[in-house]
């Protein structure tokens, strides 16, 4: 693999991570779930030792949550290319939350906000493009 191929993989994986938070904030759960492989594993930052396994179960876990206002900020992402079809990534995540507001109104921020944590990802190239094979969150501070 040459430097240009490695950089292209890094850019594709960075885009996947950014797209994930944007779709998550839009609460487009179907699109979020489709960023995982069919057999992916996901652990929320608040429960890093509890894995949700499989795309269908990941989708169900998102749709089961009550609606809320949220905004994720992702930073300090470093993608390490393993080979042409596998990569690992580490990102810092900041989550601001609030109660869902009426249309045209701003939500009130939740007292637990912001949450600061991380995501450690295993990424794979699939027929659908780069996808999360495993996404493990963690918190850096107690809410």
PDB file of C-alpha atoms in Angstrom:
ATOM      1  CA  UNK A   1       0.000   0.000   0.000  1.00  0.00           C
ATOM      2  CA  UNK A   2       1.379   3.406  -0.916  1.00  0.00           C
ATOM      3  CA  UNK A   3       0.937   6.672   0.984  1.00  0.00           C
ATOM      4  CA  UNK A   4      -1.921   7.880  -1.241  1.00  0.00           C
ATOM      5  CA  UNK A   5      -3.889   4.654  -0.712  1.00  0.00           C
ATOM      6  CA  UNK A   6      -3.328   4.873   3.051  1.00  0.00           C
ATOM      7  CA  UNK A   7      -4.440   8.515   3.125  1.00  0.00           C
ATOM      8  CA  UNK A   8      -7.553   7.665   1.090  1.00  0.00           C
ATOM      9  CA  UNK A   9      -8.508   4.972   3.621  1.00  0.00           C
ATOM     10  CA  UNK A  10      -7.906   7.390   6.494  1.00  0.00           C
ATOM     11  CA  UNK A  11     -10.128  10.004   4.816  1.00  0.00           C
ATOM     12  CA  UNK A  12     -12.902   7.483   4.101  1.00  0.00           C
ATOM     13  CA  UNK A  13     -12.840   6.263   7.709  1.00  0.00           C
ATOM     14  CA  UNK A  14     -12.805   9.824   9.072  1.00  0.00           C
ATOM     15  CA  UNK A  15     -15.831  10.602   6.886  1.00  0.00           C
ATOM     16  CA  UNK A  16     -17.630   7.508   8.250  1.00  0.00           C
ATOM     17  CA  UNK A  17     -17.046   8.670  11.833  1.00  0.00           C
ATOM     18  CA  UNK A  18     -18.242  12.214  11.057  1.00  0.00           C
ATOM     19  CA  UNK A  19     -21.274  10.946   9.147  1.00  0.00           C
ATOM     20  CA  UNK A  20     -22.172   8.743  12.116  1.00  0.00           C
ATOM     21  CA  UNK A  21     -22.420  11.667  14.541  1.00  0.00           C
ATOM     22  CA  UNK A  22     -24.365  13.795  12.061  1.00  0.00           C
ATOM     23  CA  UNK A  23     -26.901  11.030  11.394  1.00  0.00           C
ATOM     24  CA  UNK A  24     -27.076  10.288  15.127  1.00  0.00           C
ATOM     25  CA  UNK A  25     -27.880  13.928  15.906  1.00  0.00           C
ATOM     26  CA  UNK A  26     -30.539  13.885  13.172  1.00  0.00           C
ATOM     27  CA  UNK A  27     -31.904  10.741  14.866  1.00  0.00           C
ATOM     28  CA  UNK A  28     -31.915   8.921  11.536  1.00  0.00           C
ATOM     29  CA  UNK A  29     -31.586   5.559  13.253  1.00  0.00           C
ATOM     30  CA  UNK A  30     -31.941   3.452  10.119  1.00  0.00           C
ATOM     31  CA  UNK A  31     -29.055   5.308   8.469  1.00  0.00           C
ATOM     32  CA  UNK A  32     -26.971   5.082  11.666  1.00  0.00           C
ATOM     33  CA  UNK A  33     -27.510   1.320  11.878  1.00  0.00           C
ATOM     34  CA  UNK A  34     -26.590   0.927   8.213  1.00  0.00           C
ATOM     35  CA  UNK A  35     -23.116   2.273   9.016  1.00  0.00           C
ATOM     36  CA  UNK A  36     -22.464  -0.974  10.917  1.00  0.00           C
ATOM     37  CA  UNK A  37     -21.706  -4.379   9.446  1.00  0.00           C
ATOM     38  CA  UNK A  38     -24.475  -6.967   9.806  1.00  0.00           C
ATOM     39  CA  UNK A  39     -22.564  -8.674  12.651  1.00  0.00           C
ATOM     40  CA  UNK A  40     -21.124  -5.548  14.312  1.00  0.00           C
ATOM     41  CA  UNK A  41     -20.712  -4.982  18.038  1.00  0.00           C
ATOM     42  CA  UNK A  42     -21.539  -1.680  19.736  1.00  0.00           C
ATOM     43  CA  UNK A  43     -21.060  -0.529  23.327  1.00  0.00           C
ATOM     44  CA  UNK A  44     -22.356   2.875  24.413  1.00  0.00           C
ATOM     45  CA  UNK A  45     -19.991   5.218  26.248  1.00  0.00           C
ATOM     46  CA  UNK A  46     -22.216   4.926  29.340  1.00  0.00           C
ATOM     47  CA  UNK A  47     -21.996   1.093  29.244  1.00  0.00           C
ATOM     48  CA  UNK A  48     -18.638   0.175  27.658  1.00  0.00           C
ATOM     49  CA  UNK A  49     -18.785  -3.444  28.837  1.00  0.00           C
ATOM     50  CA  UNK A  50     -22.300  -4.160  27.514  1.00  0.00           C
ATOM     51  CA  UNK A  51     -22.200  -5.053  23.836  1.00  0.00           C
ATOM     52  CA  UNK A  52     -25.164  -4.855  21.506  1.00  0.00           C
ATOM     53  CA  UNK A  53     -24.516  -7.386  18.761  1.00  0.00           C
ATOM     54  CA  UNK A  54     -25.741  -7.216  15.196  1.00  0.00           C
ATOM     55  CA  UNK A  55     -27.043  -4.387  13.012  1.00  0.00           C
ATOM     56  CA  UNK A  56     -30.698  -5.205  13.769  1.00  0.00           C
ATOM     57  CA  UNK A  57     -30.112  -5.125  17.537  1.00  0.00           C
ATOM     58  CA  UNK A  58     -28.155  -1.872  17.228  1.00  0.00           C
ATOM     59  CA  UNK A  59     -31.051  -0.315  15.312  1.00  0.00           C
ATOM     60  CA  UNK A  60     -33.507  -1.563  17.940  1.00  0.00           C
ATOM     61  CA  UNK A  61     -31.378  -0.079  20.734  1.00  0.00           C
ATOM     62  CA  UNK A  62     -31.539   3.356  19.112  1.00  0.00           C
ATOM     63  CA  UNK A  63     -35.250   3.285  18.290  1.00  0.00           C
ATOM     64  CA  UNK A  64     -36.100   2.151  21.842  1.00  0.00           C
ATOM     65  CA  UNK A  65     -34.638   5.318  23.370  1.00  0.00           C
ATOM     66  CA  UNK A  66     -36.916   8.263  24.125  1.00  0.00           C
ATOM     67  CA  UNK A  67     -36.495  11.277  21.848  1.00  0.00           C
ATOM     68  CA  UNK A  68     -34.097  13.925  23.096  1.00  0.00           C
ATOM     69  CA  UNK A  69     -32.258  16.946  21.798  1.00  0.00           C
ATOM     70  CA  UNK A  70     -28.608  16.127  21.265  1.00  0.00           C
ATOM     71  CA  UNK A  71     -25.452  17.368  19.632  1.00  0.00           C
ATOM     72  CA  UNK A  72     -22.272  15.327  19.366  1.00  0.00           C
ATOM     73  CA  UNK A  73     -18.894  16.920  18.775  1.00  0.00           C
ATOM     74  CA  UNK A  74     -16.165  14.541  17.670  1.00  0.00           C
ATOM     75  CA  UNK A  75     -12.489  15.474  17.717  1.00  0.00           C
ATOM     76  CA  UNK A  76      -8.916  14.236  17.887  1.00  0.00           C
ATOM     77  CA  UNK A  77      -9.720  11.341  15.564  1.00  0.00           C
ATOM     78  CA  UNK A  78      -6.762   9.226  14.542  1.00  0.00           C
ATOM     79  CA  UNK A  79      -7.267   6.441  11.998  1.00  0.00           C
ATOM     80  CA  UNK A  80      -4.646   3.689  11.822  1.00  0.00           C
ATOM     81  CA  UNK A  81      -4.755   1.630   8.644  1.00  0.00           C
ATOM     82  CA  UNK A  82      -4.185  -2.079   9.302  1.00  0.00           C
ATOM     83  CA  UNK A  83      -4.437  -3.166   5.667  1.00  0.00           C
ATOM     84  CA  UNK A  84      -6.471  -2.392   2.545  1.00  0.00           C
ATOM     85  CA  UNK A  85      -9.711  -3.612   4.172  1.00  0.00           C
ATOM     86  CA  UNK A  86      -9.227  -2.948   7.900  1.00  0.00           C
ATOM     87  CA  UNK A  87      -8.542   0.082  10.044  1.00  0.00           C
ATOM     88  CA  UNK A  88      -8.754   1.174  13.668  1.00  0.00           C
ATOM     89  CA  UNK A  89      -9.726   4.597  14.956  1.00  0.00           C
ATOM     90  CA  UNK A  90      -9.814   6.521  18.203  1.00  0.00           C
ATOM     91  CA  UNK A  91     -11.911   9.670  18.742  1.00  0.00           C
ATOM     92  CA  UNK A  92     -12.866  11.974  21.568  1.00  0.00           C
ATOM     93  CA  UNK A  93     -16.602  12.660  21.820  1.00  0.00           C
ATOM     94  CA  UNK A  94     -18.487  15.432  23.593  1.00  0.00           C
ATOM     95  CA  UNK A  95     -22.259  15.050  23.910  1.00  0.00           C
ATOM     96  CA  UNK A  96     -24.654  17.837  24.763  1.00  0.00           C
ATOM     97  CA  UNK A  97     -28.183  16.674  25.652  1.00  0.00           C
ATOM     98  CA  UNK A  98     -31.527  18.212  26.488  1.00  0.00           C
ATOM     99  CA  UNK A  99     -35.225  17.538  26.495  1.00  0.00           C
ATOM    100  CA  UNK A 100     -36.851  17.504  23.070  1.00  0.00           C
ATOM    101  CA  UNK A 101     -38.236  20.986  22.349  1.00  0.00           C
ATOM    102  CA  UNK A 102     -41.245  22.169  20.418  1.00  0.00           C
ATOM    103  CA  UNK A 103     -40.587  23.062  16.763  1.00  0.00           C
ATOM    104  CA  UNK A 104     -38.886  26.447  16.515  1.00  0.00           C
ATOM    105  CA  UNK A 105     -37.834  26.377  20.178  1.00  0.00           C
ATOM    106  CA  UNK A 106     -34.359  25.706  21.579  1.00  0.00           C
ATOM    107  CA  UNK A 107     -34.069  22.795  23.999  1.00  0.00           C
ATOM    108  CA  UNK A 108     -32.923  23.305  27.570  1.00  0.00           C
ATOM    109  CA  UNK A 109     -29.599  21.595  28.201  1.00  0.00           C
ATOM    110  CA  UNK A 110     -29.663  18.625  30.536  1.00  0.00           C
ATOM    111  CA  UNK A 111     -27.757  19.028  33.820  1.00  0.00           C
ATOM    112  CA  UNK A 112     -25.661  15.965  32.859  1.00  0.00           C
ATOM    113  CA  UNK A 113     -24.307  17.813  29.816  1.00  0.00           C
ATOM    114  CA  UNK A 114     -21.795  17.751  28.477  1.00  0.00           C
ATOM    115  CA  UNK A 115     -20.625  14.167  28.593  1.00  0.00           C
ATOM    116  CA  UNK A 116     -17.002  13.692  27.546  1.00  0.00           C
ATOM    117  CA  UNK A 117     -15.683  10.364  26.385  1.00  0.00           C
ATOM    118  CA  UNK A 118     -14.137   8.333  23.618  1.00  0.00           C
ATOM    119  CA  UNK A 119     -14.869   5.882  20.846  1.00  0.00           C
ATOM    120  CA  UNK A 120     -12.505   3.117  19.802  1.00  0.00           C
ATOM    121  CA  UNK A 121     -13.476   1.643  16.448  1.00  0.00           C
ATOM    122  CA  UNK A 122     -12.683  -1.353  14.287  1.00  0.00           C
ATOM    123  CA  UNK A 123     -13.535  -0.438  10.701  1.00  0.00           C
ATOM    124  CA  UNK A 124     -13.824  -2.724   7.691  1.00  0.00           C
ATOM    125  CA  UNK A 125     -14.255  -2.197   3.982  1.00  0.00           C
ATOM    126  CA  UNK A 126     -17.417  -3.950   2.806  1.00  0.00           C
ATOM    127  CA  UNK A 127     -19.365  -4.099  -0.430  1.00  0.00           C
ATOM    128  CA  UNK A 128     -21.297  -1.075   0.965  1.00  0.00           C
ATOM    129  CA  UNK A 129     -18.098   0.875   1.708  1.00  0.00           C
ATOM    130  CA  UNK A 130     -16.357   1.395   5.044  1.00  0.00           C
ATOM    131  CA  UNK A 131     -18.432   0.263   8.030  1.00  0.00           C
ATOM    132  CA  UNK A 132     -18.073  -0.163  11.783  1.00  0.00           C
ATOM    133  CA  UNK A 133     -17.322  -3.751  12.761  1.00  0.00           C
ATOM    134  CA  UNK A 134     -16.977  -2.696  16.396  1.00  0.00           C
ATOM    135  CA  UNK A 135     -17.583   0.595  18.165  1.00  0.00           C
ATOM    136  CA  UNK A 136     -16.762   0.851  21.862  1.00  0.00           C
ATOM    137  CA  UNK A 137     -17.501   4.003  23.815  1.00  0.00           C
ATOM    138  CA  UNK A 138     -16.215   5.120  27.167  1.00  0.00           C
ATOM    139  CA  UNK A 139     -16.668   8.108  29.492  1.00  0.00           C
ATOM    140  CA  UNK A 140     -13.777  10.207  30.773  1.00  0.00           C
ATOM    141  CA  UNK A 141     -15.741  11.998  33.505  1.00  0.00           C
ATOM    142  CA  UNK A 142     -18.744  11.145  35.666  1.00  0.00           C
ATOM    143  CA  UNK A 143     -21.857  13.077  34.647  1.00  0.00           C
TER     144      UNK A 143
END
